[in-house]
Amino acid sequence: MDITRSSPAPVRVVAVPPEPEPADLTALPEPTTAEPLQPLPTVAVTAVTATTTSVTATDVRGRRRRPRLRDLLALLRPGQWVKNLAVVPLALLDAHAWGAAAFLRTGWAVLGFTLASALVYVVNDLADRERDRLHPVKRHRPIASGQVSTAAAGVLTGLLALSLTGWAVAGPAWQWWPTALYLALSLAYSQGLKHVPLVDAFIVATGFVLRLVQGALLVGAPMSEWLALCVFSLCLMLALGKRRHEMTAAGRAHRPALRGYTLAFLDHLVVLVAVLTAVSYVLYLRDDAALAAGASLVTLLSAPCAVFGLARYLQLLLVEEGGGNPVHVLFRDRATLVNAALWAVLVALALLLPHASA
């Protein structure tokens, strides 16, 4: 019986080892491979996490103190400005007499729509910053990621609005109405129309037609209905293709308007609009294009290039699950680049032949 009562003595011996363990814990912050072998590093882990959080906090503060010119420029999306360069100068296709004044006015139209589109991008990013954080790609945008504050974006919005007002005042009187209408439609789009299925895509396509109208007004060229329909249907196809890509990449939670679409419905719409684009392009070449009689062969050769470009985009969209950014498709796909270059050469020849014969 006395032997069982003497058993607490080993308990005192067991209580001795915990004393050197805290001394080992103080040495744990050093990076060693033996960290997971010790069962009591909770104090050290909290210390390490505290130091790491303090370091990250200082990094975030350091980032906030840096100039944000690059982030502000990214907020304006300069990669999308090529849309203005691709659509506005289309008014020169119907210009019978080219000159320095026509090119300067075209550049003035491009500048106006660049300012207007940049203003729309900032307003949209301000309104969609919470939804953009749910998107795997759009969450990296400057406002959604926190790189640009809402206050800084508001100041940038005011500067863009003042610049756009100066552009309208300095230009020809009352010829800025397509840009103003584009701005009004875009603001209505960002305030709620973007959540209405089909209406959202049609507004985006209408904005590109207004770009064409603005260029035609400033250049003084006649407006071709077939060309306007071709631009509208082409841009509608790209807008619908972008929504299809968003459904496959991030589902319907990112954009409420996607609840009114299905993949099969979008596939049918994209193909339908692609056919309308090809037909309107051919009718424009036949009826309204200012081409010489000897350019009929060149015109005939340019039609397959246009159809191939449409088919290639449908292949990238439906087969390769791409097409989310049409600008990237235009400048990164080799087949599209070669086809666009060949088409541009053929159209240029068809336009220059009348001037060469004159």
Short mmCIF file of C-alpha atoms in Angstrom, two decimals:
data_model
loop_
_atom_site.label_atom_id
_atom_site.label_comp_id
_atom_site.label_asym_id
_atom_site.label_seq_id
_atom_site.Cartn_x
_atom_site.Cartn_y
_atom_site.Cartn_z
CA MET A 1 0.00 0.00 0.00
CA ASP A 2 2.87 2.36 0.66
CA ILE A 3 4.30 1.64 -2.74
CA THR A 4 1.14 2.83 -4.50
CA ARG A 5 1.15 5.97 -2.40
CA SER A 6 4.74 6.70 -3.44
CA SER A 7 3.66 6.76 -7.13
CA PRO A 8 3.10 10.55 -7.09
CA ALA A 9 6.84 10.95 -6.90
CA PRO A 10 7.28 10.30 -10.64
CA VAL A 11 4.65 12.94 -11.29
CA ARG A 12 7.01 15.53 -9.91
CA VAL A 13 9.70 14.18 -12.17
CA VAL A 14 7.38 14.51 -15.20
CA ALA A 15 6.59 18.11 -14.24
CA VAL A 16 10.24 19.07 -14.66
CA PRO A 17 10.58 18.77 -18.49
CA PRO A 18 8.06 21.50 -19.36
CA GLU A 19 10.43 24.11 -17.95
CA PRO A 20 13.06 23.94 -20.74
CA GLU A 21 10.32 23.85 -23.45
CA PRO A 22 9.44 27.58 -23.14
CA ALA A 23 13.12 28.33 -23.54
CA ASP A 24 13.03 26.39 -26.82
CA LEU A 25 9.95 28.31 -27.91
CA THR A 26 11.84 31.58 -27.82
CA ALA A 27 14.21 30.16 -30.39
CA LEU A 28 11.41 28.99 -32.66
CA PRO A 29 10.99 32.22 -34.68
CA GLU A 30 14.17 31.26 -36.51
CA PRO A 31 13.24 29.44 -39.75
CA THR A 32 13.99 25.77 -39.12
CA THR A 33 12.61 22.54 -40.48
CA ALA A 34 11.95 21.17 -36.97
CA GLU A 35 8.95 23.46 -36.33
CA PRO A 36 6.19 20.86 -36.89
CA LEU A 37 7.92 18.37 -34.54
CA GLN A 38 7.20 20.44 -31.41
CA PRO A 39 3.62 20.36 -30.10
CA LEU A 40 3.55 23.69 -28.26
CA PRO A 41 4.53 26.43 -30.74
CA THR A 42 1.22 28.32 -30.40
CA VAL A 43 2.80 31.31 -28.75
CA ALA A 44 5.53 31.43 -31.37
CA VAL A 45 3.03 31.03 -34.21
CA THR A 46 0.97 33.94 -32.93
CA ALA A 47 4.12 35.99 -32.67
CA VAL A 48 5.11 35.10 -36.20
CA THR A 49 1.64 35.85 -37.53
CA ALA A 50 1.67 39.16 -35.71
CA THR A 51 4.96 40.07 -37.32
CA THR A 52 3.75 38.98 -40.76
CA THR A 53 0.53 40.93 -40.42
CA SER A 54 2.50 43.96 -39.36
CA VAL A 55 4.74 43.54 -42.38
CA THR A 56 1.78 43.21 -44.73
CA ALA A 57 0.17 46.23 -43.13
CA THR A 58 3.30 48.24 -43.75
CA ASP A 59 3.36 46.94 -47.33
CA VAL A 60 -0.21 48.07 -47.90
CA ARG A 61 0.58 51.45 -46.41
CA GLY A 62 3.64 51.64 -48.62
CA ARG A 63 1.52 50.92 -51.64
CA ARG A 64 -0.96 53.58 -50.64
CA ARG A 65 1.79 56.14 -50.40
CA ARG A 66 3.09 55.40 -53.88
CA PRO A 67 1.80 57.43 -56.81
CA ARG A 68 -1.14 55.81 -58.54
CA LEU A 69 -0.62 57.08 -62.05
CA ARG A 70 -0.34 53.55 -63.41
CA ASP A 71 -3.46 52.43 -61.55
CA LEU A 72 -5.41 55.48 -62.71
CA LEU A 73 -4.31 54.84 -66.29
CA ALA A 74 -5.42 51.21 -65.97
CA LEU A 75 -8.78 52.48 -64.73
CA LEU A 76 -9.20 54.34 -68.03
CA ARG A 77 -8.58 51.06 -69.93
CA PRO A 78 -6.30 52.32 -72.69
CA GLY A 79 -6.36 48.86 -74.26
CA GLN A 80 -10.01 49.46 -75.18
CA TRP A 81 -9.34 52.76 -76.97
CA VAL A 82 -8.59 50.80 -80.14
CA LYS A 83 -12.37 50.40 -80.52
CA ASN A 84 -12.60 54.10 -81.32
CA LEU A 85 -9.75 53.85 -83.80
CA ALA A 86 -11.46 50.92 -85.50
CA VAL A 87 -14.99 52.35 -85.77
CA VAL A 88 -14.81 56.15 -86.03
CA PRO A 89 -12.48 56.24 -89.09
CA LEU A 90 -14.93 54.02 -90.97
CA ALA A 91 -16.59 57.27 -92.03
CA LEU A 92 -13.63 57.81 -94.33
CA LEU A 93 -14.78 54.84 -96.43
CA ASP A 94 -17.54 57.04 -97.81
CA ALA A 95 -15.46 60.19 -98.18
CA HIS A 96 -14.99 61.06 -101.86
CA ALA A 97 -12.27 63.62 -101.23
CA TRP A 98 -9.62 62.96 -98.62
CA GLY A 99 -7.65 65.81 -97.14
CA ALA A 100 -5.92 67.06 -94.05
CA ALA A 101 -9.14 68.57 -92.70
CA ALA A 102 -10.99 65.25 -92.94
CA PHE A 103 -8.26 63.37 -91.07
CA LEU A 104 -8.04 66.08 -88.40
CA ARG A 105 -11.79 65.97 -87.83
CA THR A 106 -11.63 62.19 -87.62
CA GLY A 107 -8.95 62.48 -84.96
CA TRP A 108 -11.13 64.99 -83.14
CA ALA A 109 -14.01 62.50 -83.14
CA VAL A 110 -11.71 59.76 -81.83
CA LEU A 111 -10.58 62.06 -79.01
CA GLY A 112 -14.14 62.84 -77.99
CA PHE A 113 -15.23 59.23 -77.86
CA THR A 114 -12.05 58.27 -76.05
CA LEU A 115 -12.84 60.77 -73.29
CA ALA A 116 -16.48 59.68 -73.19
CA SER A 117 -15.67 55.96 -73.07
CA ALA A 118 -13.03 56.50 -70.38
CA LEU A 119 -15.62 58.37 -68.31
CA VAL A 120 -18.07 55.51 -68.75
CA TYR A 121 -15.45 52.95 -67.72
CA VAL A 122 -14.76 54.78 -64.46
CA VAL A 123 -18.46 55.15 -63.65
CA ASN A 124 -19.11 51.47 -64.42
CA ASP A 125 -16.22 50.33 -62.26
CA LEU A 126 -17.49 52.48 -59.39
CA ALA A 127 -20.97 51.01 -59.69
CA ASP A 128 -19.81 47.40 -60.22
CA ARG A 129 -16.96 47.23 -57.72
CA GLU A 130 -18.83 44.78 -55.45
CA ARG A 131 -19.84 42.49 -58.32
CA ASP A 132 -16.40 42.69 -59.92
CA ARG A 133 -14.89 41.18 -56.77
CA LEU A 134 -16.84 37.99 -57.53
CA HIS A 135 -15.36 37.68 -61.03
CA PRO A 136 -12.07 35.75 -61.45
CA VAL A 137 -10.65 38.40 -63.82
CA LYS A 138 -12.51 41.63 -63.06
CA ARG A 139 -11.62 41.43 -59.37
CA HIS A 140 -8.15 42.65 -60.37
CA ARG A 141 -9.51 45.96 -61.66
CA PRO A 142 -8.12 49.01 -59.82
CA ILE A 143 -11.27 49.90 -57.86
CA ALA A 144 -12.39 46.33 -57.14
CA SER A 145 -8.92 45.37 -55.90
CA GLY A 146 -8.59 48.50 -53.75
CA GLN A 147 -5.65 49.96 -55.66
CA VAL A 148 -7.69 53.08 -56.44
CA SER A 149 -10.04 54.48 -53.82
CA THR A 150 -13.55 55.65 -54.59
CA ALA A 151 -12.54 59.22 -53.75
CA ALA A 152 -9.71 59.18 -56.29
CA ALA A 153 -12.03 57.67 -58.87
CA GLY A 154 -14.55 60.41 -58.18
CA VAL A 155 -11.94 63.11 -58.78
CA LEU A 156 -10.91 61.42 -62.01
CA THR A 157 -14.56 61.32 -63.09
CA GLY A 158 -14.82 65.08 -62.61
CA LEU A 159 -11.68 65.74 -64.62
CA LEU A 160 -12.90 63.58 -67.48
CA ALA A 161 -16.28 65.33 -67.46
CA LEU A 162 -14.61 68.75 -67.64
CA SER A 163 -12.34 67.60 -70.47
CA LEU A 164 -15.29 66.21 -72.41
CA THR A 165 -17.19 69.47 -71.96
CA GLY A 166 -14.21 71.41 -73.30
CA TRP A 167 -14.04 69.07 -76.27
CA ALA A 168 -17.71 69.70 -77.10
CA VAL A 169 -17.37 73.49 -76.77
CA ALA A 170 -14.20 73.69 -78.86
CA GLY A 171 -15.60 71.55 -81.69
CA PRO A 172 -18.18 72.35 -84.36
CA ALA A 173 -21.52 73.53 -83.01
CA TRP A 174 -24.15 70.86 -82.37
CA GLN A 175 -22.12 68.12 -84.01
CA TRP A 176 -21.31 66.50 -80.70
CA TRP A 177 -24.80 65.04 -80.20
CA PRO A 178 -23.76 61.40 -81.01
CA THR A 179 -21.18 61.56 -78.23
CA ALA A 180 -23.73 63.10 -75.84
CA LEU A 181 -26.28 60.42 -76.72
CA TYR A 182 -23.65 57.73 -76.22
CA LEU A 183 -22.83 59.18 -72.81
CA ALA A 184 -26.51 59.31 -71.81
CA LEU A 185 -27.12 55.71 -72.92
CA SER A 186 -23.99 54.54 -71.14
CA LEU A 187 -24.96 56.24 -67.89
CA ALA A 188 -28.43 54.72 -68.11
CA TYR A 189 -26.73 51.40 -68.82
CA SER A 190 -24.57 51.64 -65.71
CA GLN A 191 -27.52 52.71 -63.55
CA GLY A 192 -29.72 49.74 -64.31
CA LEU A 193 -30.23 48.89 -67.98
CA LYS A 194 -27.21 46.58 -67.87
CA HIS A 195 -29.30 44.23 -65.73
CA VAL A 196 -31.98 43.81 -68.44
CA PRO A 197 -31.24 40.85 -70.73
CA LEU A 198 -30.82 41.68 -74.43
CA VAL A 199 -31.18 45.41 -73.72
CA ASP A 200 -27.67 45.44 -72.23
CA ALA A 201 -26.08 43.99 -75.37
CA PHE A 202 -28.13 46.19 -77.71
CA ILE A 203 -27.03 49.35 -75.88
CA VAL A 204 -23.38 48.34 -76.23
CA ALA A 205 -23.80 47.77 -79.97
CA THR A 206 -25.65 51.07 -80.37
CA GLY A 207 -22.69 52.87 -78.84
CA PHE A 208 -20.49 51.73 -81.71
CA VAL A 209 -23.00 52.93 -84.28
CA LEU A 210 -22.92 56.34 -82.59
CA ARG A 211 -19.15 56.32 -83.00
CA LEU A 212 -19.65 55.85 -86.73
CA VAL A 213 -22.25 58.63 -86.85
CA GLN A 214 -19.94 61.00 -84.99
CA GLY A 215 -17.15 60.39 -87.47
CA ALA A 216 -19.48 60.87 -90.43
CA LEU A 217 -20.79 64.16 -89.04
CA LEU A 218 -17.38 65.67 -88.44
CA VAL A 219 -15.95 64.45 -91.75
CA GLY A 220 -19.05 65.43 -93.71
CA ALA A 221 -19.40 62.03 -95.36
CA PRO A 222 -22.80 60.53 -96.29
CA MET A 223 -24.11 57.94 -93.87
CA SER A 224 -24.53 54.42 -95.25
CA GLU A 225 -27.41 52.45 -93.73
CA TRP A 226 -25.83 49.13 -94.70
CA LEU A 227 -22.54 50.11 -93.09
CA ALA A 228 -24.34 51.18 -89.91
CA LEU A 229 -26.22 47.86 -89.84
CA CYS A 230 -22.98 45.97 -90.40
CA VAL A 231 -21.27 47.77 -87.52
CA PHE A 232 -24.30 47.26 -85.26
CA SER A 233 -24.61 43.54 -85.95
CA LEU A 234 -20.87 42.95 -85.66
CA CYS A 235 -20.64 44.71 -82.29
CA LEU A 236 -23.80 42.96 -81.10
CA MET A 237 -22.16 39.65 -81.92
CA LEU A 238 -19.09 40.61 -79.90
CA ALA A 239 -21.22 41.75 -76.96
CA LEU A 240 -23.21 38.52 -76.94
CA GLY A 241 -20.01 36.52 -77.25
CA LYS A 242 -18.58 38.32 -74.24
CA ARG A 243 -21.62 37.43 -72.18
CA ARG A 244 -21.34 33.82 -73.24
CA HIS A 245 -17.72 33.78 -72.12
CA GLU A 246 -18.69 35.30 -68.77
CA MET A 247 -21.27 32.56 -68.21
CA THR A 248 -18.72 29.83 -68.83
CA ALA A 249 -16.00 31.54 -66.76
CA ALA A 250 -17.86 32.89 -63.71
CA GLY A 251 -21.46 31.70 -63.92
CA ARG A 252 -24.48 33.95 -63.58
CA ALA A 253 -23.73 35.46 -60.15
CA HIS A 254 -21.42 38.11 -61.55
CA ARG A 255 -23.91 39.80 -63.92
CA PRO A 256 -27.66 39.77 -63.10
CA ALA A 257 -28.58 40.08 -66.79
CA LEU A 258 -27.04 36.67 -67.43
CA ARG A 259 -30.03 35.09 -65.71
CA GLY A 260 -32.00 35.84 -68.86
CA TYR A 261 -29.56 33.91 -71.05
CA THR A 262 -28.61 30.32 -71.59
CA LEU A 263 -25.64 28.98 -73.49
CA ALA A 264 -27.87 27.50 -76.19
CA PHE A 265 -29.79 30.77 -76.55
CA LEU A 266 -26.57 32.77 -76.84
CA ASP A 267 -25.17 30.33 -79.38
CA HIS A 268 -28.21 30.79 -81.61
CA LEU A 269 -28.11 34.58 -81.25
CA VAL A 270 -24.40 34.82 -82.03
CA VAL A 271 -24.75 32.74 -85.21
CA LEU A 272 -27.84 34.70 -86.30
CA VAL A 273 -26.10 38.05 -85.83
CA ALA A 274 -22.97 36.78 -87.58
CA VAL A 275 -25.06 35.95 -90.67
CA LEU A 276 -26.63 39.42 -90.56
CA THR A 277 -23.15 40.96 -90.38
CA ALA A 278 -21.93 39.11 -93.45
CA VAL A 279 -25.06 39.94 -95.49
CA SER A 280 -25.04 43.64 -94.58
CA TYR A 281 -21.33 43.87 -95.43
CA VAL A 282 -21.87 42.42 -98.89
CA LEU A 283 -24.84 44.72 -99.49
CA TYR A 284 -22.76 47.70 -98.41
CA LEU A 285 -20.06 46.82 -100.91
CA ARG A 286 -22.62 46.39 -103.68
CA ASP A 287 -24.81 49.46 -103.08
CA ASP A 288 -23.08 52.16 -101.00
CA ALA A 289 -19.32 51.69 -101.14
CA ALA A 290 -17.54 54.42 -103.12
CA LEU A 291 -15.49 52.02 -105.25
CA ALA A 292 -14.39 52.14 -108.83
CA ALA A 293 -15.86 49.89 -111.50
CA GLY A 294 -12.51 48.14 -111.85
CA ALA A 295 -12.47 47.30 -108.14
CA SER A 296 -15.22 44.69 -108.41
CA LEU A 297 -12.69 41.84 -108.28
CA VAL A 298 -11.06 43.34 -105.20
CA THR A 299 -14.47 43.72 -103.61
CA LEU A 300 -15.29 40.11 -104.41
CA LEU A 301 -12.06 38.94 -102.78
CA SER A 302 -12.66 40.99 -99.62
CA ALA A 303 -15.99 39.25 -98.89
CA PRO A 304 -14.37 35.85 -98.10
CA CYS A 305 -11.96 37.62 -95.76
CA ALA A 306 -14.89 39.10 -93.86
CA VAL A 307 -16.66 35.75 -93.66
CA PHE A 308 -13.45 34.04 -92.53
CA GLY A 309 -13.00 36.62 -89.78
CA LEU A 310 -16.52 35.94 -88.52
CA ALA A 311 -15.99 32.19 -88.69
CA ARG A 312 -12.69 32.44 -86.84
CA TYR A 313 -14.29 34.42 -84.02
CA LEU A 314 -17.08 31.85 -83.74
CA GLN A 315 -14.46 29.13 -83.58
CA LEU A 316 -12.60 30.89 -80.78
CA LEU A 317 -15.86 31.49 -78.92
CA LEU A 318 -17.70 28.20 -79.33
CA VAL A 319 -14.89 25.69 -79.75
CA GLU A 320 -11.98 27.11 -77.77
CA GLU A 321 -14.17 28.81 -75.13
CA GLY A 322 -12.49 32.18 -75.72
CA GLY A 323 -13.66 35.51 -77.03
CA GLY A 324 -14.12 37.19 -73.67
CA ASN A 325 -12.07 40.18 -74.79
CA PRO A 326 -12.49 40.94 -78.50
CA VAL A 327 -9.52 43.34 -78.45
CA HIS A 328 -7.22 40.55 -77.28
CA VAL A 329 -8.64 38.24 -79.94
CA LEU A 330 -7.91 40.84 -82.60
CA PHE A 331 -4.30 41.41 -81.59
CA ARG A 332 -3.25 38.00 -80.31
CA ASP A 333 -4.76 35.48 -82.71
CA ARG A 334 -2.41 34.97 -85.65
CA ALA A 335 -5.08 33.78 -88.05
CA THR A 336 -7.19 36.86 -87.29
CA LEU A 337 -4.21 39.17 -87.71
CA VAL A 338 -3.23 37.71 -91.10
CA ASN A 339 -6.82 37.77 -92.31
CA ALA A 340 -7.35 41.37 -91.12
CA ALA A 341 -4.16 42.50 -92.83
CA LEU A 342 -5.19 40.88 -96.11
CA TRP A 343 -8.68 42.39 -95.85
CA ALA A 344 -7.23 45.85 -95.14
CA VAL A 345 -4.97 45.63 -98.20
CA LEU A 346 -7.87 44.64 -100.45
CA VAL A 347 -10.11 47.43 -99.14
CA ALA A 348 -7.31 49.96 -99.48
CA LEU A 349 -6.77 48.94 -103.08
CA ALA A 350 -10.48 49.23 -103.79
CA LEU A 351 -10.52 52.73 -102.29
CA LEU A 352 -7.33 53.96 -103.95
CA LEU A 353 -8.18 52.77 -107.44
CA PRO A 354 -10.68 55.58 -108.10
CA HIS A 355 -8.18 58.18 -106.95
CA ALA A 356 -5.43 56.65 -109.06
CA SER A 357 -7.64 56.65 -112.16
CA ALA A 358 -8.63 60.27 -111.50
#
